[in-house]
Amino acid sequence: MVKANLTVISNFIFLGFSHYPKVEVIVFVLCLLMYFITLLGNVILISITVLDSHLHKPMYFFLSNLSFLDIWYTSSALTPMLANFVSGKNTISFSGCAIQMYFSLAMGSTECVLLSMMAYDRYVAICNPLRYPIIMNKSVCVQIAAGSWVTGCLTALVETVSVLHQSLCGKSIINHFTCEVLAVLKLVCVDTSRVQLIMLVISVLLLPMPMLLICISYAFILFSILRISSMDGRSKAFSTCAAHLTVVVLFYGTALSMYLKPSAVDSQEIDKFIALVYAGLTPMLNPIIYSLRNKEVKAAVKKLLIRNSLCAFLIPSSK
């Protein structure tokens, strides 16, 4: 068995969807479209949460954090792939691969924690509405967001160092379109049981544990909603949670199917399409889901559009 230390490898080669040329073109077009929509939607969502004083609430503070990390998440995964397709070079340097892997893991891990914290925010808002401004004050919100980011970045650093510190066998060909941690791990020629144990522990901490917290939060929320006598009150409470639940199902569903699937189920081609869903489709849908399901966000967007239209109308006339 040929061994090569990973630190001496200068470049990796992506296989991507090269085995399916027609599919590769379709994937490129779809990814480019998803990337632009993701950028536009999340930038708009961040802008309105900053510019509209009515949205200066904990829920929208966490939502702007989610939009910010979605931009980085999609950029780290899709931008190199799009650039490689245009240039015709399906390669990436060792340092570029390390950076890409780290940012993808960091943003994904942070989102896992942040979504569970957003569920806790909804729990406090619905189950303890009178104490909500006190419990979820500005200082607490900043601490929760900072804790989510620190947790995601630290766990990503542990995983990235653990994988890239291993030795590589044969050619440095990654059967993926990105430096996805599981795809890179397949290139390791030494015993990976220790690395797999580290990844399993982190995956359990960042996937089932937050999911459990989300389920507990929504169990209490559902119990509180059923106690509301007014139908309008129930409808409003359900609408504030529906968007978050939709995002949770999309994100955790794809993440669980990727990182906690049985070892017997191992199809790299399926993994690539799953990766496209959680790296491109989910970040694109997040701002759409929150804007379509949220009256306050839709009102803020309309206000911003009207304000911009008036400015565009008045400025030329003044000349």
Tab-separated table of C-alpha atoms in Angstrom:
chain	number	residue	atom	x	y	z
A	1	MET	CA	0.000	0.000	0.000
A	2	VAL	CA	1.377	3.371	-1.034
A	3	LYS	CA	1.333	6.050	1.636
A	4	ALA	CA	1.751	9.755	1.151
A	5	ASN	CA	1.601	12.382	3.805
A	6	LEU	CA	-1.270	14.745	3.077
A	7	THR	CA	0.847	17.801	3.924
A	8	VAL	CA	3.006	17.257	0.786
A	9	ILE	CA	-0.001	17.130	-1.560
A	10	SER	CA	-0.221	20.391	-3.489
A	11	ASN	CA	-3.524	19.890	-5.327
A	12	PHE	CA	-6.683	17.818	-5.245
A	13	ILE	CA	-8.743	16.870	-8.299
A	14	PHE	CA	-12.550	16.913	-8.174
A	15	LEU	CA	-14.481	14.303	-10.126
A	16	GLY	CA	-17.732	16.185	-9.577
A	17	PHE	CA	-20.341	15.082	-12.101
A	18	SER	CA	-17.779	14.500	-14.882
A	19	HIS	CA	-19.131	11.003	-15.485
A	20	TYR	CA	-22.399	12.612	-16.574
A	21	PRO	CA	-21.516	15.553	-18.911
A	22	LYS	CA	-25.140	16.510	-19.613
A	23	VAL	CA	-26.015	16.386	-15.931
A	24	GLU	CA	-22.927	18.477	-15.152
A	25	VAL	CA	-24.167	21.336	-17.338
A	26	ILE	CA	-27.629	21.208	-15.750
A	27	VAL	CA	-26.104	21.137	-12.254
A	28	PHE	CA	-23.927	24.150	-13.101
A	29	VAL	CA	-26.909	26.200	-14.313
A	30	LEU	CA	-29.008	25.219	-11.295
A	31	CYS	CA	-26.173	25.949	-8.843
A	32	LEU	CA	-25.491	29.331	-10.442
A	33	LEU	CA	-29.197	30.205	-10.202
A	34	MET	CA	-29.415	28.989	-6.595
A	35	TYR	CA	-26.297	30.944	-5.640
A	36	PHE	CA	-27.591	34.249	-7.030
A	37	ILE	CA	-31.022	33.763	-5.446
A	38	THR	CA	-29.355	32.859	-2.130
A	39	LEU	CA	-27.208	35.996	-2.196
A	40	LEU	CA	-30.085	38.258	-3.216
A	41	GLY	CA	-32.636	36.796	-0.802
A	42	ASN	CA	-30.381	36.714	2.243
A	43	VAL	CA	-28.898	40.175	1.600
A	44	ILE	CA	-32.429	41.588	1.348
A	45	LEU	CA	-33.451	39.788	4.555
A	46	ILE	CA	-30.406	41.108	6.448
A	47	SER	CA	-31.007	44.623	5.076
A	48	ILE	CA	-34.636	44.854	6.129
A	49	THR	CA	-33.921	43.480	9.616
A	50	VAL	CA	-31.313	46.224	10.040
A	51	LEU	CA	-33.221	49.093	8.386
A	52	ASP	CA	-36.730	48.441	9.750
A	53	SER	CA	-37.012	49.290	13.460
A	54	HIS	CA	-40.115	47.089	13.766
A	55	LEU	CA	-37.893	44.070	13.120
A	56	HIS	CA	-35.406	44.864	15.879
A	57	LYS	CA	-36.545	41.822	17.830
A	58	PRO	CA	-34.740	38.666	18.987
A	59	MET	CA	-36.432	36.518	16.330
A	60	TYR	CA	-35.146	38.692	13.487
A	61	PHE	CA	-31.738	39.107	15.107
A	62	PHE	CA	-31.313	35.322	14.947
A	63	LEU	CA	-32.799	35.271	11.457
A	64	SER	CA	-30.214	37.793	10.212
A	65	ASN	CA	-27.481	35.607	11.735
A	66	LEU	CA	-28.949	32.629	9.876
A	67	SER	CA	-28.970	34.581	6.608
A	68	PHE	CA	-25.374	35.718	7.108
A	69	LEU	CA	-24.055	32.197	7.684
A	70	ASP	CA	-26.131	30.865	4.765
A	71	ILE	CA	-24.322	33.301	2.464
A	72	TRP	CA	-20.936	32.039	3.695
A	73	TYR	CA	-22.104	28.421	3.660
A	74	THR	CA	-23.239	28.520	0.043
A	75	SER	CA	-20.239	30.581	-1.057
A	76	SER	CA	-17.752	28.138	0.460
A	77	ALA	CA	-19.394	25.132	-1.206
A	78	LEU	CA	-20.631	26.398	-4.569
A	79	THR	CA	-18.272	29.220	-5.596
A	80	PRO	CA	-15.180	26.976	-6.169
A	81	MET	CA	-17.302	24.483	-8.101
A	82	LEU	CA	-18.740	27.215	-10.350
A	83	ALA	CA	-15.280	28.717	-10.889
A	84	ASN	CA	-13.803	25.318	-11.758
A	85	PHE	CA	-16.564	24.623	-14.270
A	86	VAL	CA	-16.004	27.956	-16.039
A	87	SER	CA	-12.210	27.607	-16.066
A	88	GLY	CA	-12.304	23.920	-16.963
A	89	LYS	CA	-9.885	23.078	-14.134
A	90	ASN	CA	-11.394	20.740	-11.544
A	91	THR	CA	-8.564	21.267	-9.083
A	92	ILE	CA	-8.062	22.910	-5.711
A	93	SER	CA	-4.934	23.494	-3.667
A	94	PHE	CA	-4.366	21.781	-0.333
A	95	SER	CA	-4.780	25.050	1.560
A	96	GLY	CA	-7.876	25.893	-0.487
A	97	CYS	CA	-9.359	22.488	0.319
A	98	ALA	CA	-8.641	22.957	4.025
A	99	ILE	CA	-10.272	26.416	4.035
A	100	GLN	CA	-13.288	25.171	2.071
A	101	MET	CA	-13.770	22.175	4.352
A	102	TYR	CA	-13.429	24.307	7.480
A	103	PHE	CA	-15.911	26.986	6.390
A	104	SER	CA	-18.480	24.431	5.190
A	105	LEU	CA	-18.272	22.532	8.488
A	106	ALA	CA	-18.236	25.713	10.575
A	107	MET	CA	-21.280	27.245	8.886
A	108	GLY	CA	-23.213	23.964	8.939
A	109	SER	CA	-22.384	23.295	12.595
A	110	THR	CA	-23.285	26.856	13.579
A	111	GLU	CA	-26.624	26.542	11.803
A	112	CYS	CA	-27.399	23.352	13.754
A	113	VAL	CA	-26.953	25.172	17.064
A	114	LEU	CA	-28.584	28.400	15.892
A	115	LEU	CA	-31.767	26.653	14.720
A	116	SER	CA	-32.174	25.041	18.157
A	117	MET	CA	-31.691	28.448	19.808
A	118	MET	CA	-34.322	29.931	17.496
A	119	ALA	CA	-36.718	27.204	18.668
A	120	TYR	CA	-35.994	28.202	22.277
A	121	ASP	CA	-36.719	31.820	21.338
A	122	ARG	CA	-40.130	30.804	19.937
A	123	TYR	CA	-40.790	28.758	23.092
A	124	VAL	CA	-40.157	31.769	25.338
A	125	ALA	CA	-42.180	34.097	23.080
A	126	ILE	CA	-45.265	31.856	23.074
A	127	CYS	CA	-45.092	30.167	26.486
A	128	ASN	CA	-43.828	33.176	28.485
A	129	PRO	CA	-44.956	36.233	26.497
A	130	LEU	CA	-44.977	38.635	29.468
A	131	ARG	CA	-41.414	37.755	30.477
A	132	TYR	CA	-40.158	37.476	26.907
A	133	PRO	CA	-38.505	40.955	26.733
A	134	ILE	CA	-36.725	40.250	30.024
A	135	ILE	CA	-35.585	36.692	29.280
A	136	MET	CA	-34.559	37.373	25.668
A	137	ASN	CA	-32.917	40.749	26.205
A	138	LYS	CA	-30.236	42.108	23.905
A	139	SER	CA	-27.355	40.802	25.997
A	140	VAL	CA	-28.775	37.263	26.105
A	141	CYS	CA	-29.417	37.248	22.347
A	142	VAL	CA	-25.845	38.316	21.612
A	143	GLN	CA	-24.503	35.645	23.980
A	144	ILE	CA	-26.662	32.943	22.355
A	145	ALA	CA	-25.586	33.951	18.843
A	146	ALA	CA	-21.921	34.186	19.869
A	147	GLY	CA	-22.142	30.782	21.565
A	148	SER	CA	-23.589	29.261	18.401
A	149	TRP	CA	-20.789	30.695	16.264
A	150	VAL	CA	-18.032	29.670	18.695
A	151	THR	CA	-19.414	26.122	18.996
A	152	GLY	CA	-19.659	25.720	15.226
A	153	CYS	CA	-16.196	27.141	14.544
A	154	LEU	CA	-14.456	25.084	17.240
A	155	THR	CA	-16.062	21.763	16.276
A	156	ALA	CA	-15.264	22.456	12.607
A	157	LEU	CA	-11.631	23.115	13.519
A	158	VAL	CA	-11.416	19.789	15.374
A	159	GLU	CA	-12.915	17.864	12.455
A	160	THR	CA	-10.826	19.598	9.791
A	161	VAL	CA	-7.530	19.091	11.639
A	162	SER	CA	-8.417	15.464	12.458
A	163	VAL	CA	-9.090	14.586	8.816
A	164	LEU	CA	-6.348	16.577	7.102
A	165	HIS	CA	-3.730	15.328	9.561
A	166	GLN	CA	-4.121	11.786	8.189
A	167	SER	CA	-2.100	10.100	5.427
A	168	LEU	CA	-3.303	9.711	1.866
A	169	CYS	CA	-3.129	6.709	-0.462
A	170	GLY	CA	-2.583	6.882	-4.200
A	171	LYS	CA	-3.975	9.751	-6.289
A	172	SER	CA	-5.455	12.797	-4.628
A	173	ILE	CA	-8.787	12.496	-6.461
A	174	ILE	CA	-11.908	13.554	-4.547
A	175	ASN	CA	-15.090	11.925	-5.821
A	176	HIS	CA	-17.158	15.032	-5.096
A	177	PHE	CA	-17.583	18.610	-6.311
A	178	THR	CA	-16.293	20.093	-3.053
A	179	CYS	CA	-13.890	19.217	-0.221
A	180	GLU	CA	-16.684	17.510	1.693
A	181	VAL	CA	-15.244	15.917	4.824
A	182	LEU	CA	-16.603	12.401	4.186
A	183	ALA	CA	-15.332	12.426	0.577
A	184	VAL	CA	-11.832	13.489	1.674
A	185	LEU	CA	-11.868	10.887	4.446
A	186	LYS	CA	-12.211	8.150	1.786
A	187	LEU	CA	-8.702	9.023	0.561
A	188	VAL	CA	-7.083	8.187	3.896
A	189	CYS	CA	-5.103	4.934	3.835
A	190	VAL	CA	-4.506	4.477	7.576
A	191	ASP	CA	-6.980	3.374	10.230
A	192	THR	CA	-9.660	6.068	10.479
A	193	SER	CA	-11.550	4.655	13.468
A	194	ARG	CA	-10.341	7.452	15.762
A	195	VAL	CA	-11.328	10.163	13.286
A	196	GLN	CA	-14.696	8.519	12.681
A	197	LEU	CA	-15.300	8.374	16.439
A	198	ILE	CA	-14.524	12.100	16.739
A	199	MET	CA	-16.872	12.880	13.862
A	200	LEU	CA	-19.589	10.646	15.313
A	201	VAL	CA	-19.419	12.366	18.707
A	202	ILE	CA	-19.554	15.816	17.095
A	203	SER	CA	-22.380	14.735	14.761
A	204	VAL	CA	-24.423	13.464	17.713
A	205	LEU	CA	-23.804	16.701	19.624
A	206	LEU	CA	-24.761	18.874	16.645
A	207	LEU	CA	-27.606	16.874	15.076
A	208	PRO	CA	-29.701	14.651	17.419
A	209	MET	CA	-29.071	16.821	20.510
A	210	PRO	CA	-30.273	20.104	18.942
A	211	MET	CA	-33.117	18.179	17.312
A	212	LEU	CA	-34.150	16.928	20.750
A	213	LEU	CA	-34.119	20.493	22.111
A	214	ILE	CA	-36.214	21.637	19.152
A	215	CYS	CA	-38.746	18.823	19.698
A	216	ILE	CA	-39.014	19.621	23.418
A	217	SER	CA	-39.454	23.336	22.685
A	218	TYR	CA	-42.203	22.696	20.147
A	219	ALA	CA	-43.938	20.191	22.417
A	220	PHE	CA	-44.343	22.968	24.998
A	221	ILE	CA	-45.294	25.419	22.227
A	222	LEU	CA	-47.993	23.085	20.896
A	223	PHE	CA	-49.375	22.578	24.405
A	224	SER	CA	-49.544	26.356	24.930
A	225	ILE	CA	-51.149	26.980	21.524
A	226	LEU	CA	-53.888	24.409	22.175
A	227	ARG	CA	-54.740	26.278	25.365
A	228	ILE	CA	-55.398	29.503	23.413
A	229	SER	CA	-59.148	29.958	23.069
A	230	SER	CA	-59.043	32.473	20.220
A	231	MET	CA	-58.715	31.026	16.709
A	232	ASP	CA	-56.894	34.171	15.582
A	233	GLY	CA	-54.442	33.745	18.446
A	234	ARG	CA	-53.821	30.118	17.496
A	235	SER	CA	-53.360	31.026	13.838
A	236	LYS	CA	-50.857	33.768	14.678
A	237	ALA	CA	-48.888	31.466	16.994
A	238	PHE	CA	-48.780	28.705	14.382
A	239	SER	CA	-47.678	31.127	11.650
A	240	THR	CA	-44.723	32.382	13.702
A	241	CYS	CA	-43.464	28.802	14.094
A	242	ALA	CA	-44.314	27.342	10.691
A	243	ALA	CA	-41.421	29.011	8.869
A	244	HIS	CA	-38.860	27.892	11.425
A	245	LEU	CA	-40.188	24.323	11.443
A	246	THR	CA	-40.017	24.165	7.639
A	247	VAL	CA	-36.372	25.279	7.666
A	248	VAL	CA	-35.562	22.780	10.448
A	249	VAL	CA	-37.062	19.869	8.501
A	250	LEU	CA	-35.189	20.818	5.323
A	251	PHE	CA	-31.816	21.350	6.984
A	252	TYR	CA	-31.799	18.541	9.530
A	253	GLY	CA	-33.386	16.064	7.128
A	254	THR	CA	-30.562	16.370	4.606
A	255	ALA	CA	-27.828	16.635	7.280
A	256	LEU	CA	-29.032	13.510	9.108
A	257	SER	CA	-29.261	11.538	5.860
A	258	MET	CA	-25.659	12.497	5.081
A	259	TYR	CA	-23.771	12.235	8.382
A	260	LEU	CA	-25.732	9.693	10.429
A	261	LYS	CA	-26.771	7.202	7.759
A	262	PRO	CA	-25.840	3.505	8.191
A	263	SER	CA	-22.360	2.611	6.950
A	264	ALA	CA	-23.907	-0.038	4.662
A	265	VAL	CA	-25.640	2.739	2.713
A	266	ASP	CA	-22.735	4.331	0.852
A	267	SER	CA	-23.372	5.896	-2.531
A	268	GLN	CA	-21.102	8.770	-3.460
A	269	GLU	CA	-23.387	9.895	-6.289
A	270	ILE	CA	-26.363	10.162	-3.927
A	271	ASP	CA	-24.166	12.021	-1.429
A	272	LYS	CA	-23.339	14.606	-4.084
A	273	PHE	CA	-26.990	15.382	-4.736
A	274	ILE	CA	-27.737	15.494	-1.002
A	275	ALA	CA	-24.836	17.939	-0.641
A	276	LEU	CA	-26.381	20.112	-3.364
A	277	VAL	CA	-29.608	20.227	-1.363
A	278	TYR	CA	-28.124	21.360	1.946
A	279	ALA	CA	-25.404	23.549	0.408
A	280	GLY	CA	-27.501	25.244	-2.265
A	281	LEU	CA	-31.223	24.583	-2.067
A	282	THR	CA	-31.797	25.006	1.687
A	283	PRO	CA	-29.924	28.352	2.015
A	284	MET	CA	-31.844	29.590	-1.036
A	285	LEU	CA	-35.214	28.583	0.414
A	286	ASN	CA	-34.610	30.013	3.906
A	287	PRO	CA	-35.286	33.699	3.070
A	288	ILE	CA	-38.157	32.712	0.742
A	289	ILE	CA	-39.820	30.617	3.451
A	290	TYR	CA	-39.424	33.287	6.124
A	291	SER	CA	-40.680	36.072	3.854
A	292	LEU	CA	-43.672	34.148	2.522
A	293	ARG	CA	-44.764	32.894	5.947
A	294	ASN	CA	-44.145	36.093	7.898
A	295	LYS	CA	-46.425	39.129	7.686
A	296	GLU	CA	-43.918	41.445	9.386
A	297	VAL	CA	-41.189	40.572	6.891
A	298	LYS	CA	-43.539	41.036	3.929
A	299	ALA	CA	-44.656	44.414	5.309
A	300	ALA	CA	-41.024	45.488	5.783
A	301	VAL	CA	-40.159	44.466	2.196
A	302	LYS	CA	-43.116	46.432	0.813
A	303	LYS	CA	-42.124	49.470	2.880
A	304	LEU	CA	-38.540	49.230	1.601
A	305	LEU	CA	-39.697	48.901	-2.016
A	306	ILE	CA	-42.054	51.871	-1.695
A	307	ARG	CA	-39.312	53.973	-0.092
A	308	ASN	CA	-36.861	53.127	-2.883
A	309	SER	CA	-39.493	53.823	-5.542
A	310	LEU	CA	-40.228	57.259	-4.052
A	311	CYS	CA	-36.514	58.063	-3.891
A	312	ALA	CA	-36.050	57.029	-7.518
A	313	PHE	CA	-39.019	59.186	-8.523
A	314	LEU	CA	-38.120	62.294	-6.515
A	315	ILE	CA	-34.374	62.468	-7.179
A	316	PRO	CA	-34.642	62.831	-11.013
A	317	SER	CA	-37.494	65.358	-10.667
A	318	SER	CA	-35.390	67.574	-8.413
A	319	LYS	CA	-32.830	67.899	-11.200
